[in-house]
Tab-separated table of C-alpha atoms and ligand atoms in Angstrom:
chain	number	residue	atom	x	y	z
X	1	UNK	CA	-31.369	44.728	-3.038
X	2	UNK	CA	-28.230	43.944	-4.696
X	3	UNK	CA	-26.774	42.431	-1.650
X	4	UNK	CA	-29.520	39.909	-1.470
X	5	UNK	CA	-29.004	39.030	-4.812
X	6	UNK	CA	-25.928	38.441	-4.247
X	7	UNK	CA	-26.144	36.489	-0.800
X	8	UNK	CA	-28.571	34.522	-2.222
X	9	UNK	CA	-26.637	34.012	-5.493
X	10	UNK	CA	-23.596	32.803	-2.971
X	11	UNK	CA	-25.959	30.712	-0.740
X	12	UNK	CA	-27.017	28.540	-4.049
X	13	UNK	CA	-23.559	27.835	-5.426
X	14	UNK	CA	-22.555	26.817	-1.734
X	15	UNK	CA	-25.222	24.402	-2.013
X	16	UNK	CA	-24.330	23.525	-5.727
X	17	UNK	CA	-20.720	22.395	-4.633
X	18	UNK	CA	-21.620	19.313	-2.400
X	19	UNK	CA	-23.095	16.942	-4.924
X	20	UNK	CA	-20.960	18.137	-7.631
X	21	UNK	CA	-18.207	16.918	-5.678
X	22	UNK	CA	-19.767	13.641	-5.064
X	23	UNK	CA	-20.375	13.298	-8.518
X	24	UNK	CA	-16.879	14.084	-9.082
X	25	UNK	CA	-16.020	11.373	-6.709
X	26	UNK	CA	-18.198	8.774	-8.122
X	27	UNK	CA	-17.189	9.462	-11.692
X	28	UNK	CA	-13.109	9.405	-10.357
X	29	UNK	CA	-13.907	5.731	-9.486
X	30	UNK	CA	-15.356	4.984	-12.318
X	31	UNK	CA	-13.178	6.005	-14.423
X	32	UNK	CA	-10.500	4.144	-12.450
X	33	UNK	CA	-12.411	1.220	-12.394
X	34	UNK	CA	-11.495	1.033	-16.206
X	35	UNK	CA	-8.125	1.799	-15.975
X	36	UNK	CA	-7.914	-0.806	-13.307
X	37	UNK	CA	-9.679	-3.642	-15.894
X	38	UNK	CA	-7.184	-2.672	-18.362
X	39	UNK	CA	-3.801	-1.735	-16.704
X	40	UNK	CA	-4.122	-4.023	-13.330
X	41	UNK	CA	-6.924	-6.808	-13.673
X	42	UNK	CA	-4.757	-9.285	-15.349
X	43	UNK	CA	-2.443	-9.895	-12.186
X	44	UNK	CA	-4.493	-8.810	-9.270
X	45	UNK	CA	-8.161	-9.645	-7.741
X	46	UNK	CA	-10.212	-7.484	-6.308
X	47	UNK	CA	-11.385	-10.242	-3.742
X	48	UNK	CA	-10.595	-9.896	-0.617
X	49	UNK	CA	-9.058	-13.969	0.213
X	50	UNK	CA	-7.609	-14.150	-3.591
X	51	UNK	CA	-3.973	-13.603	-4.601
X	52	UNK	CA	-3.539	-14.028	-8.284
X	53	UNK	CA	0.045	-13.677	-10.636
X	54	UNK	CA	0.329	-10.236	-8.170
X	55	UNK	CA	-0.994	-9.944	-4.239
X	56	UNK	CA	-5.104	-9.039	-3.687
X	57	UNK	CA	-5.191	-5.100	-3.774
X	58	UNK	CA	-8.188	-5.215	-0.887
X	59	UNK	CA	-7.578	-2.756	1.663
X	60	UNK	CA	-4.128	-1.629	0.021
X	61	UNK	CA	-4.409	1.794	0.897
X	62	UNK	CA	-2.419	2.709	3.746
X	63	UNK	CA	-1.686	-0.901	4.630
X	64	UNK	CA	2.362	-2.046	4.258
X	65	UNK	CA	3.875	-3.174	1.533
X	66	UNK	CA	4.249	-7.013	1.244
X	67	UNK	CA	1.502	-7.719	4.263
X	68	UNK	CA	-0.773	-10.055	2.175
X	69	UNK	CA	-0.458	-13.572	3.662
X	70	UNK	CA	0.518	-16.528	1.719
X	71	UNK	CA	1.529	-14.413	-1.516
X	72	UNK	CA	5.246	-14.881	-2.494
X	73	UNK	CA	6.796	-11.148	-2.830
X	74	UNK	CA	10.349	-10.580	-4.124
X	75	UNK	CA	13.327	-9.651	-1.585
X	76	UNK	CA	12.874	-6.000	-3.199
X	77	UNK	CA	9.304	-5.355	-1.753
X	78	UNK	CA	9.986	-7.420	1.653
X	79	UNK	CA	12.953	-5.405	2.302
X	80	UNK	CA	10.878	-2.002	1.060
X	81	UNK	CA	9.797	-1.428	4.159
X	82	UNK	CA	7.544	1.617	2.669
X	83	UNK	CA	3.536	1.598	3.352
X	84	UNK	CA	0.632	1.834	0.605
X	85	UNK	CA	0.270	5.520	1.211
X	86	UNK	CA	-1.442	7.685	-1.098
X	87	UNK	CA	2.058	9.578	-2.665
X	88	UNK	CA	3.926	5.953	-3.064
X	89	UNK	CA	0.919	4.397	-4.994
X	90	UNK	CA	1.394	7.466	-7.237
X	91	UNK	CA	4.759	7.244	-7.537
X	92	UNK	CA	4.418	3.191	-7.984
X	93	UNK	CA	1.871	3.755	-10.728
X	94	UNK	CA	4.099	6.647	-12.310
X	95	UNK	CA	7.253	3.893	-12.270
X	96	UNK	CA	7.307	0.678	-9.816
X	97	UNK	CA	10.846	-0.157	-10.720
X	98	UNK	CA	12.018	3.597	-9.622
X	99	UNK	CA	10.127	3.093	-6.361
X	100	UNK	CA	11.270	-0.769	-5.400
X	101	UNK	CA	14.049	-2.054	-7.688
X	102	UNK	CA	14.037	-5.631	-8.482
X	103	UNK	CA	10.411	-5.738	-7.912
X	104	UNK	CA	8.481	-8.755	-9.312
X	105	UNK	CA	5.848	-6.655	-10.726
X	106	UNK	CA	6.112	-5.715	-14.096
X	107	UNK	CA	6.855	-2.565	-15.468
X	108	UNK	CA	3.819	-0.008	-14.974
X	109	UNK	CA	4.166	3.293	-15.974
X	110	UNK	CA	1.080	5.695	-16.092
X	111	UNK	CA	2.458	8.668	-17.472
X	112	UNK	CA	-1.358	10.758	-17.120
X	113	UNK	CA	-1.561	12.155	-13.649
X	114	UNK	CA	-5.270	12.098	-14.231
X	115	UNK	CA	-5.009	8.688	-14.773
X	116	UNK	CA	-3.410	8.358	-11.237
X	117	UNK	CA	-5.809	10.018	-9.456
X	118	UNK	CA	-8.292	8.333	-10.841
X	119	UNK	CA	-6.665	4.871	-10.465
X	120	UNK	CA	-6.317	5.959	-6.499
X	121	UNK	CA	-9.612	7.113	-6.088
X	122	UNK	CA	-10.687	3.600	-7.221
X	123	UNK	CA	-8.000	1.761	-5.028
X	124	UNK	CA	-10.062	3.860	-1.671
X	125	UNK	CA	-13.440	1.792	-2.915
X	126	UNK	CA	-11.519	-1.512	-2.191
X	127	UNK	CA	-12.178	-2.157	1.731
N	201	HEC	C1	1.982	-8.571	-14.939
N	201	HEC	C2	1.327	-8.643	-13.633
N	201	HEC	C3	0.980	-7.346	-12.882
N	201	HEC	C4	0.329	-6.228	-13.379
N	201	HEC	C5	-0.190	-5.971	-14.788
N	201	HEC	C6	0.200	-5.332	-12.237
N	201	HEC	N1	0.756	-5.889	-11.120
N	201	HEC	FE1	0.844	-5.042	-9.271
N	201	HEC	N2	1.964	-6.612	-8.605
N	201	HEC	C7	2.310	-7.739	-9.344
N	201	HEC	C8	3.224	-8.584	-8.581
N	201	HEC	C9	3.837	-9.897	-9.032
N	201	HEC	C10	3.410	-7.911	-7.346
N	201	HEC	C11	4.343	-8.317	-6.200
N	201	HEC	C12	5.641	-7.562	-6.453
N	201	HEC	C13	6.822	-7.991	-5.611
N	201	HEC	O1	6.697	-8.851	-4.721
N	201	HEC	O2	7.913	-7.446	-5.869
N	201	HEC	C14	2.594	-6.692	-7.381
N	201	HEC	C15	2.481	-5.775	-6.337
N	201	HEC	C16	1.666	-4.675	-6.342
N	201	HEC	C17	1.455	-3.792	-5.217
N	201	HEC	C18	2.064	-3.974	-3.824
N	201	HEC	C19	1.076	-4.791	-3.004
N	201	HEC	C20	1.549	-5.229	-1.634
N	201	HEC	O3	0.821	-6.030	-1.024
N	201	HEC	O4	2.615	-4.800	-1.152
N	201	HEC	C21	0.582	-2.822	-5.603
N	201	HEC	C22	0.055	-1.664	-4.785
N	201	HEC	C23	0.253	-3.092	-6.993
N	201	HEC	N3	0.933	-4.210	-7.417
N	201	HEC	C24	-0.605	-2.316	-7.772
N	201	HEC	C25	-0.818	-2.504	-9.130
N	201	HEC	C26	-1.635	-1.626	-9.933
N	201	HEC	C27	-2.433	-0.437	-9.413
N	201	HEC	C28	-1.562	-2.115	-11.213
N	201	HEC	C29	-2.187	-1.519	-12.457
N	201	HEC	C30	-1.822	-0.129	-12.741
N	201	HEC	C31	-0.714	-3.295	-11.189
N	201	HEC	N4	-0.287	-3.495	-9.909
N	201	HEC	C32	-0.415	-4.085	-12.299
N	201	HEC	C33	1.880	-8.029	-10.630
N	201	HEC	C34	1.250	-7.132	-11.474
C-alpha cells in the first residue's frame, strides 16, 4: 500500500516537472525581454535586416563576433576573434570592456547573475 502511494506520489511530480519548466522558460524570456527594453533597446534592433547605434542582435547566439554585414565594428571586436557563445555573452553582459578592450560598445555591466540568465534566455528567442 505504501509503495503505491508512493510510486504514484513520484509518478505525479515527474509529470509536474515538464510544464513547470516551460513555464520557467517562458517567464526567463520575459523577464529578459524587459531587461533587454531597458539595458539594450536603445542601440540594438531586434529586426533581423536593421543595424542601429550597435549591430542587429538576430541570431547572435553562437554566431561570431563582428559577422553582421554592413555594420561598422571597432578594430577591438574584428580582431576578437571569439564567437557569441553562451559563457562570453555572460561574461560580455557581466563587463564588455574586460572581455574586448577598446570595444565601441558602451560600458554594460549587469552585476545580477539572474539578470544574465535571463537576458540570455531572451537572446535564444531571437532567430
Ligand atoms: C550605447 C549603445 C549600446 C548599448 C546600450 C548596448 N550596446 Fe551592444 N553594441 C553596441 C555597439 C556600438 C556594438 C559594436 C561594438 C564594437 O564594434 O566594438 C555592440 C556590440 C554588441 C554585441 C556583439 C555583436 C556582434 O555582432 O559581434 C553584443 C552581443 C551586444 N552588443 C549585446 C548587447 C546587450 C545584450 C546589451 C544590453 C545589456 C547591449 N549590447 C547594450 C552598442 C550598444
Amino acid at each position: 500500500m505504501k509503495t503505491i502511494l508512493l510510486a504514484s506520489l513520484a509518478l505525479s511530480s515527474a509529470l509536474a516537472v515538464v510544464p513547470a519548466a516551460q513555464a520557467d522558460e517562458k517567464a526567463m524570456e520575459a523577464a529578459g525581454r524587459q531587461l533587454f527594453a531597458h539595458h539594450c533597446t536603445a542601440c540594438h534592433s531586434l529586426d533581423s535586416s536593421e543595424n542601429a547605434f550597435g549591430p542587429s542582435l538576430f541570431g547572435v547566439v553562437d554566431r561570431p563576433a563582428a559577422s553582421v554585414p554592413r555594420f561598422a565594428y571597432s578594430k577591438a571586436m574584428q580582431a576578437s576573434g571569439i564567437t557569441w557563445t553562451e559563457d562570453n555573452l555572460r561574461k560580455w553582459i557581466t563587463d564588455n570592456e574586460a572581455l574586448v578592450p577598446g570595444t565601441r560598445m558602451r560600458h554594460v555591466a549587469i552585476a545580477d547573475p539572474a539578470e544574465r540568465d535571463y537576458l540570455i534566455s531572451f537572446l535564444h528567442t531571437l532567430r
